[in-house]
CSV table of C-alpha atoms in Angstrom, one decimal:
chain,number,residue,atom,x,y,z
D,139,MET,CA,0.0,0.0,0.0
D,140,PRO,CA,1.5,3.4,-1.0
D,141,ARG,CA,2.2,5.9,1.8
D,142,THR,CA,-0.3,8.8,2.0
D,143,ARG,CA,1.2,12.3,1.3
D,144,THR,CA,0.1,15.2,3.4
D,145,ILE,CA,0.6,18.4,1.5
D,146,PRO,CA,-0.9,21.5,3.3
D,147,ASP,CA,-3.4,23.7,1.6
D,148,GLU,CA,-0.9,26.6,1.7
D,149,THR,CA,1.4,24.6,-0.7
D,150,VAL,CA,-1.5,23.9,-3.0
D,151,PHE,CA,-2.6,27.5,-2.9
D,152,ALA,CA,0.9,28.8,-3.6
D,153,ALA,CA,1.0,26.5,-6.7
D,154,VAL,CA,-2.4,27.8,-7.8
D,155,GLN,CA,-1.2,31.4,-7.4
D,156,ARG,CA,2.0,30.7,-9.3
D,157,LEU,CA,0.0,29.2,-12.2
D,158,LEU,CA,-2.4,32.2,-12.2
D,159,ASP,CA,0.5,34.6,-12.2
D,160,GLU,CA,2.4,32.9,-15.0
D,161,GLY,CA,-0.4,31.7,-17.3
D,162,GLY,CA,-3.7,33.1,-16.1
D,163,ASP,CA,-6.9,31.3,-15.3
D,164,LYS,CA,-6.5,28.7,-18.1
D,165,ALA,CA,-3.2,27.5,-16.7
D,166,VAL,CA,-4.8,26.1,-13.6
D,167,SER,CA,-6.0,22.5,-13.7
D,168,PHE,CA,-5.9,19.6,-11.3
D,169,GLY,CA,-3.1,18.2,-13.5
D,170,SER,CA,-1.0,21.4,-13.5
D,171,VAL,CA,-1.4,21.9,-9.7
D,172,GLY,CA,-0.7,18.2,-9.2
D,173,LYS,CA,2.6,18.5,-11.1
D,174,LEU,CA,3.7,21.4,-8.9
D,175,THR,CA,2.7,19.9,-5.6
D,176,GLY,CA,3.2,16.2,-6.2
D,177,LEU,CA,-0.4,15.4,-5.4
D,178,ALA,CA,-2.5,13.2,-7.7
D,179,PRO,CA,-5.3,15.1,-9.5
D,180,PRO,CA,-8.0,12.8,-7.9
D,181,THR,CA,-6.7,13.8,-4.5
D,182,LEU,CA,-7.2,17.5,-5.4
D,183,VAL,CA,-10.7,16.7,-6.6
D,184,GLN,CA,-11.5,15.0,-3.3
D,185,ARG,CA,-10.1,17.9,-1.4
D,186,TYR,CA,-11.6,20.9,-3.3
D,187,GLY,CA,-14.5,19.3,-5.3
D,188,SER,CA,-13.9,21.2,-8.5
D,189,ARG,CA,-11.2,23.2,-10.2
D,190,ASP,CA,-13.1,26.4,-9.5
D,191,GLY,CA,-13.5,25.4,-5.9
D,192,MET,CA,-9.7,25.0,-5.6
D,193,VAL,CA,-9.0,28.4,-7.3
D,194,ARG,CA,-11.6,30.1,-5.1
D,195,ALA,CA,-10.2,28.6,-1.9
D,196,ALA,CA,-6.7,29.8,-3.0
D,197,ARG,CA,-8.1,33.3,-3.7
D,198,HIS,CA,-9.9,33.5,-0.3
D,199,THR,CA,-6.6,32.5,1.4
D,200,ALA,CA,-4.8,35.2,-0.5
D,201,TRP,CA,-7.4,37.7,0.7
D,202,ASP,CA,-7.1,36.4,4.3
D,203,ARG,CA,-3.3,37.1,4.2
D,204,LEU,CA,-3.7,40.6,2.7
D,205,GLU,CA,-6.4,41.5,5.3
D,206,ARG,CA,-4.3,40.2,8.1
D,207,ARG,CA,-1.2,42.2,6.8
D,208,THR,CA,-3.4,45.3,6.5
D,209,GLY,CA,-4.8,45.0,10.0
D,210,GLU,CA,-1.2,44.5,11.4
D,211,ALA,CA,-0.1,47.6,9.4
D,212,ILE,CA,-3.0,49.7,10.8
D,213,ALA,CA,-2.1,48.7,14.4
D,214,SER,CA,1.6,49.1,14.0
D,215,THR,CA,1.7,52.4,12.2
D,216,ALA,CA,-0.9,54.4,14.2
D,217,ASP,CA,1.8,57.1,14.8
D,218,LYS,CA,3.1,57.2,11.2
D,219,GLY,CA,1.9,59.0,8.2
D,220,PRO,CA,0.2,57.6,5.1
D,221,GLN,CA,3.5,56.5,3.4
D,222,GLY,CA,4.6,54.6,6.4
D,223,PHE,CA,1.3,52.8,6.6
D,224,LEU,CA,1.3,51.8,2.9
D,225,LYS,CA,4.9,50.6,3.2
D,226,ALA,CA,3.9,48.5,6.2
D,227,ILE,CA,1.2,46.7,4.2
D,228,GLY,CA,3.9,45.7,1.8
D,229,PRO,CA,3.7,45.0,-1.9
D,230,VAL,CA,0.2,44.5,-3.3
D,231,ASN,CA,0.1,43.8,-7.0
D,232,PRO,CA,-3.4,44.8,-8.2
D,233,ALA,CA,-3.1,42.4,-11.1
D,234,THR,CA,-2.9,39.5,-8.7
D,235,PHE,CA,-6.4,40.3,-7.4
D,236,ALA,CA,-8.0,41.7,-10.6
D,237,ALA,CA,-9.7,38.5,-11.6
D,238,ASP,CA,-11.3,38.4,-8.1
D,239,LEU,CA,-13.6,41.3,-9.1
D,240,ARG,CA,-15.6,38.9,-11.3
D,241,ASP,CA,-16.6,36.8,-8.3
D,242,PRO,CA,-19.2,38.7,-6.2
D,243,GLU,CA,-18.0,37.5,-2.8
D,244,LEU,CA,-14.4,38.2,-3.6
D,245,ALA,CA,-15.3,41.6,-5.1
D,246,GLU,CA,-17.1,42.4,-1.8
D,247,ARG,CA,-13.9,41.6,0.1
D,248,ALA,CA,-11.9,43.8,-2.3
D,249,THR,CA,-14.3,46.7,-1.8
D,250,ALA,CA,-14.2,46.3,2.0
D,251,TRP,CA,-10.4,46.1,2.0
D,252,ARG,CA,-10.1,49.2,-0.1
D,253,ALA,CA,-12.5,51.1,2.2
D,254,GLY,CA,-10.4,50.0,5.2
D,255,VAL,CA,-7.2,51.2,3.6
D,256,GLU,CA,-8.8,54.5,2.6
D,257,THR,CA,-10.2,55.0,6.1
D,258,ALA,CA,-6.7,54.4,7.6
D,259,LEU,CA,-5.2,56.8,5.1
D,260,THR,CA,-7.9,59.4,5.9
D,261,LEU,CA,-7.1,59.2,9.6
D,262,ARG,CA,-3.4,59.7,8.9
D,263,LEU,CA,-4.2,62.7,6.7
D,264,GLY,CA,-6.2,64.4,9.4
D,265,GLY,CA,-9.8,63.5,8.8
D,266,GLY,CA,-12.5,65.4,7.0
D,267,GLN,CA,-13.7,65.5,3.4
D,268,LYS,CA,-10.5,66.8,2.0
D,269,ALA,CA,-8.6,63.9,3.7
D,270,ARG,CA,-11.1,61.4,2.4
D,271,ASP,CA,-10.7,62.7,-1.2
D,272,SER,CA,-6.9,62.7,-0.8
D,273,ALA,CA,-7.0,59.2,0.6
D,274,ALA,CA,-8.9,57.9,-2.4
D,275,LEU,CA,-6.4,59.5,-4.8
D,276,LEU,CA,-3.5,58.2,-2.8
D,277,PHE,CA,-4.9,54.7,-2.8
D,278,ALA,CA,-5.4,54.9,-6.6
D,279,ALA,CA,-1.8,56.3,-7.1
D,280,TRP,CA,-0.4,53.5,-4.8
D,281,GLN,CA,-2.2,50.8,-6.7
D,282,GLY,CA,-1.4,52.3,-10.1
D,283,GLN,CA,2.3,52.5,-9.2
D,284,ALA,CA,2.2,48.8,-8.1
D,285,LEU,CA,0.5,47.8,-11.3
D,286,TRP,CA,3.0,49.5,-13.6
D,287,SER,CA,6.1,49.0,-11.5
D,288,GLY,CA,6.9,45.9,-13.6
D,289,ALA,CA,7.1,48.1,-16.7
D,290,GLY,CA,10.0,50.2,-15.4
D,291,GLU,CA,10.5,53.1,-13.1
D,292,PRO,CA,7.5,54.0,-10.9
D,293,GLY,CA,7.4,57.5,-12.3
D,294,PHE,CA,6.8,59.2,-8.9
D,295,ARG,CA,7.4,58.5,-5.2
D,296,LEU,CA,4.5,58.0,-2.9
D,297,LYS,CA,5.9,60.7,-0.5
D,298,ASP,CA,5.7,63.2,-3.4
D,299,ALA,CA,2.0,62.2,-4.0
D,300,VAL,CA,1.3,62.6,-0.2
D,301,LYS,CA,2.9,66.1,-0.3
D,302,ARG,CA,0.8,67.2,-3.3
D,303,LEU,CA,-2.4,65.8,-1.9
D,304,THR,CA,-2.1,67.3,1.6
């Protein structure tokens, strides 16, 4: 009788994310994930039910990590400005989460996350309507910079954007 292999979900989800990053949605199958993890495709079927279920579970886990990181950044940077807060969250590539906007539940998580980040930025910018508007623009600039950073120089520094918006 062969020995059962225990591969944690995190390993499977990392493989799913790698395939999504490298080849998009079409690159993810039970076979391709099985090759990366060493698990047999039928094992993945038993664990996740369907390919979409596997991808969805991986995406929810990615959102869990991002939300946890953001909460930690909010708590640890209460005495810092907007730039320090965004740096504490760490890199967030919007392209990684873009496909999630097609799934209503994941889109709801994205909307809530953005609102939380903008609220934290608003507080660091002093509160009020001007700070809310500046926070929304700063969020857009931060995500735009992250999206285009792979194409070369970021074009601006976040601290310059903060200075112009405040």
